[in-house]
Amino acid sequence: MKLYNNIKTYIKYSLLVVIITMVSCSDNLDSKSFGEPVLEDFYTNPVRAEQALIATYSSLRELYGTNFWAVMGTDMVFGEIGTDDFIKGGRTAENNAPLFERDKWAISTTNPIMAELWKVSYKGILYANLVIENVPNITFDDTERKKEILAEAHFLRAFYYLNLVNSFGGVPIIDRPLGIGEYNVPRATKEASYTFIEDDLKIAIADLPSRLSQGSDYTGRADKGAALGMMMRVSLYQNKMSQVETYGNQLFALGFELTPDYSTIFEPEGEWNSGSLFEISFLSDATASGSGIPQRVSPNSNKGGGFVQARDGLRNEYEANDPRLDATLYFSDATYGTDWYVRKYAWAPYTKYEIPTTSRSKNSSNNVRIIRLADAYLMYAEAIYSTNPAEAIKYVNKVRTRARGTALPTVVPDLLGTLSGQPLLDAIYHERRVELAGEGFRFHDLVRTGRAEALLSPYGFVEGKHEVMPIPLDQVTLSEGVLEQNNY
């Protein structure tokens, strides 16, 4: 069962209650308290705690579904554009000015994508903080579920902060609901921001169960596998390779397995498959609970925006007969661009996901895949390639064997067991590029490995500037100088 089956029941009610209790008060309050939060009236029982947690998940729905500019700011759209893998695309070269800025690496401080990414992420952090502060005071008969609710909130807070750190570098760390007069919080360093994220994920790892040991009604929630996979990613982005190895070992012990057929991963039957560590679940119905990404990346001829079109360099990266090429990209003739689109978030006839017919064209049922086991295998291989090359090769070959499927061993052949050093590292880089193409990792991989300047400068990328985006100008202005701008 998708988590959004639960969200459909709770989301409108819980969001309404949380928002109202934050900005209004009862008619019985005296005048000096008018307008102050009355949160104690909401956080009174376990049902309310579950509703507050669902509200915390709702910012994922905004980031990847309902908020027009925030969806444009996802790693699957904004993050891919301007790399050596994808151009902006669209109807014309200038179509969609905020994405055009990214395509040309001329990003303005007033770009609405950055503004919405900042606002929605901090909204999710607020909801997480409300859960973390108030749920401990609620009496539960099921004390394990209480721990899980808090652990899920810590995971989600880490997720939203990682979204911010990846985009802006060090950001203001807000670990509780703020009172009046406390809102002007300066930026923490990038290192301190990562430490905060790690601390949240440690709580999530300790207290969350694995969905593999739970019933189907748990599907859709963050679990131990999601937290471990996220911790591996956070560690990789800091070059903490021994830490990647440690958390990888814990993850692999849980029993997740690569789903056998790569081509099914991004189809309806591939949702929450045996190799899926975390997804954002969506429904296409009258509640408008769908994803907005498929509309952005589908061709104009298929009711899409036509954005995120693949460069020749990405297509040429695939080895001969690699089945992942067809599972990742497809051709559709257009008036502008390269005509090669991302199949992973496509509609019919390019996948089995139907074009939405209810509410709006952005209301897609495609789940957004956030962490996959194959990604974890490749992170692990990269972490140990210099200390244990044989084991690194083993994990790369797990990914390549699955990619090959039922084809002959000469198709996507196993890496040779004698590979080591830079050739092995280059093989891992290659595997990440073709296995994860269109999923929003290429830019971050190039930045963290020091390859961005060499590979992206032909497109306008400037080292020392474009690794992060500008802090939204309206936030800098509101802070009266407390928020320091990046190099923009």
PDB file of C-alpha atoms in Angstrom, residues 56 67 73 90 100 103 126 144 146 148-149 183 199 201 228 240 259 280 308 329 341 363 395 400 435 439 444 460-461:
ATOM      1  CA  THR A  56       6.119  16.407   7.472  1.00  0.00           C
ATOM      2  CA  ASN A  67       4.938  23.343  -6.375  1.00  0.00           C
ATOM      3  CA  GLY A  73      14.483  22.702  -8.838  1.00  0.00           C
ATOM      4  CA  GLY A  90      11.989  22.931 -24.041  1.00  0.00           C
ATOM      5  CA  PHE A 100      17.830  28.757 -19.205  1.00  0.00           C
ATOM      6  CA  ASP A 103      21.742  25.795 -18.864  1.00  0.00           C
ATOM      7  CA  LEU A 126       9.450  23.230  10.416  1.00  0.00           C
ATOM      8  CA  GLU A 144       7.961   1.444  19.589  1.00  0.00           C
ATOM      9  CA  LYS A 146       6.462   6.528  19.118  1.00  0.00           C
ATOM     10  CA  GLU A 148       9.522   5.275  14.870  1.00  0.00           C
ATOM     11  CA  ILE A 149       7.524   8.476  14.395  1.00  0.00           C
ATOM     12  CA  TYR A 183      13.996  34.013  12.952  1.00  0.00           C
ATOM     13  CA  ASP A 199      23.203  13.280  13.740  1.00  0.00           C
ATOM     14  CA  LEU A 201      20.363  10.068  10.359  1.00  0.00           C
ATOM     15  CA  LEU A 228      21.489   3.861   5.829  1.00  0.00           C
ATOM     16  CA  LYS A 240      34.297  10.008   4.220  1.00  0.00           C
ATOM     17  CA  THR A 259      15.458  -6.459  -8.858  1.00  0.00           C
ATOM     18  CA  ILE A 280       8.317   9.251  -2.869  1.00  0.00           C
ATOM     19  CA  VAL A 308      16.073  17.666 -19.860  1.00  0.00           C
ATOM     20  CA  LEU A 329      16.429   7.379 -22.970  1.00  0.00           C
ATOM     21  CA  TYR A 341      14.302  12.316 -23.508  1.00  0.00           C
ATOM     22  CA  ASN A 363      -0.703  14.978 -11.554  1.00  0.00           C
ATOM     23  CA  TYR A 395      29.918  -4.909  -6.249  1.00  0.00           C
ATOM     24  CA  ARG A 400      26.644  -4.923 -14.488  1.00  0.00           C
ATOM     25  CA  GLU A 435      23.333   3.211 -14.274  1.00  0.00           C
ATOM     26  CA  GLU A 439      18.240  10.447 -11.654  1.00  0.00           C
ATOM     27  CA  HIS A 444      27.044  16.159  -7.586  1.00  0.00           C
ATOM     28  CA  GLY A 460      29.867  27.974 -18.780  1.00  0.00           C
ATOM     29  CA  PHE A 461      30.583  26.404 -15.391  1.00  0.00           C
TER      30      PHE A 461
END
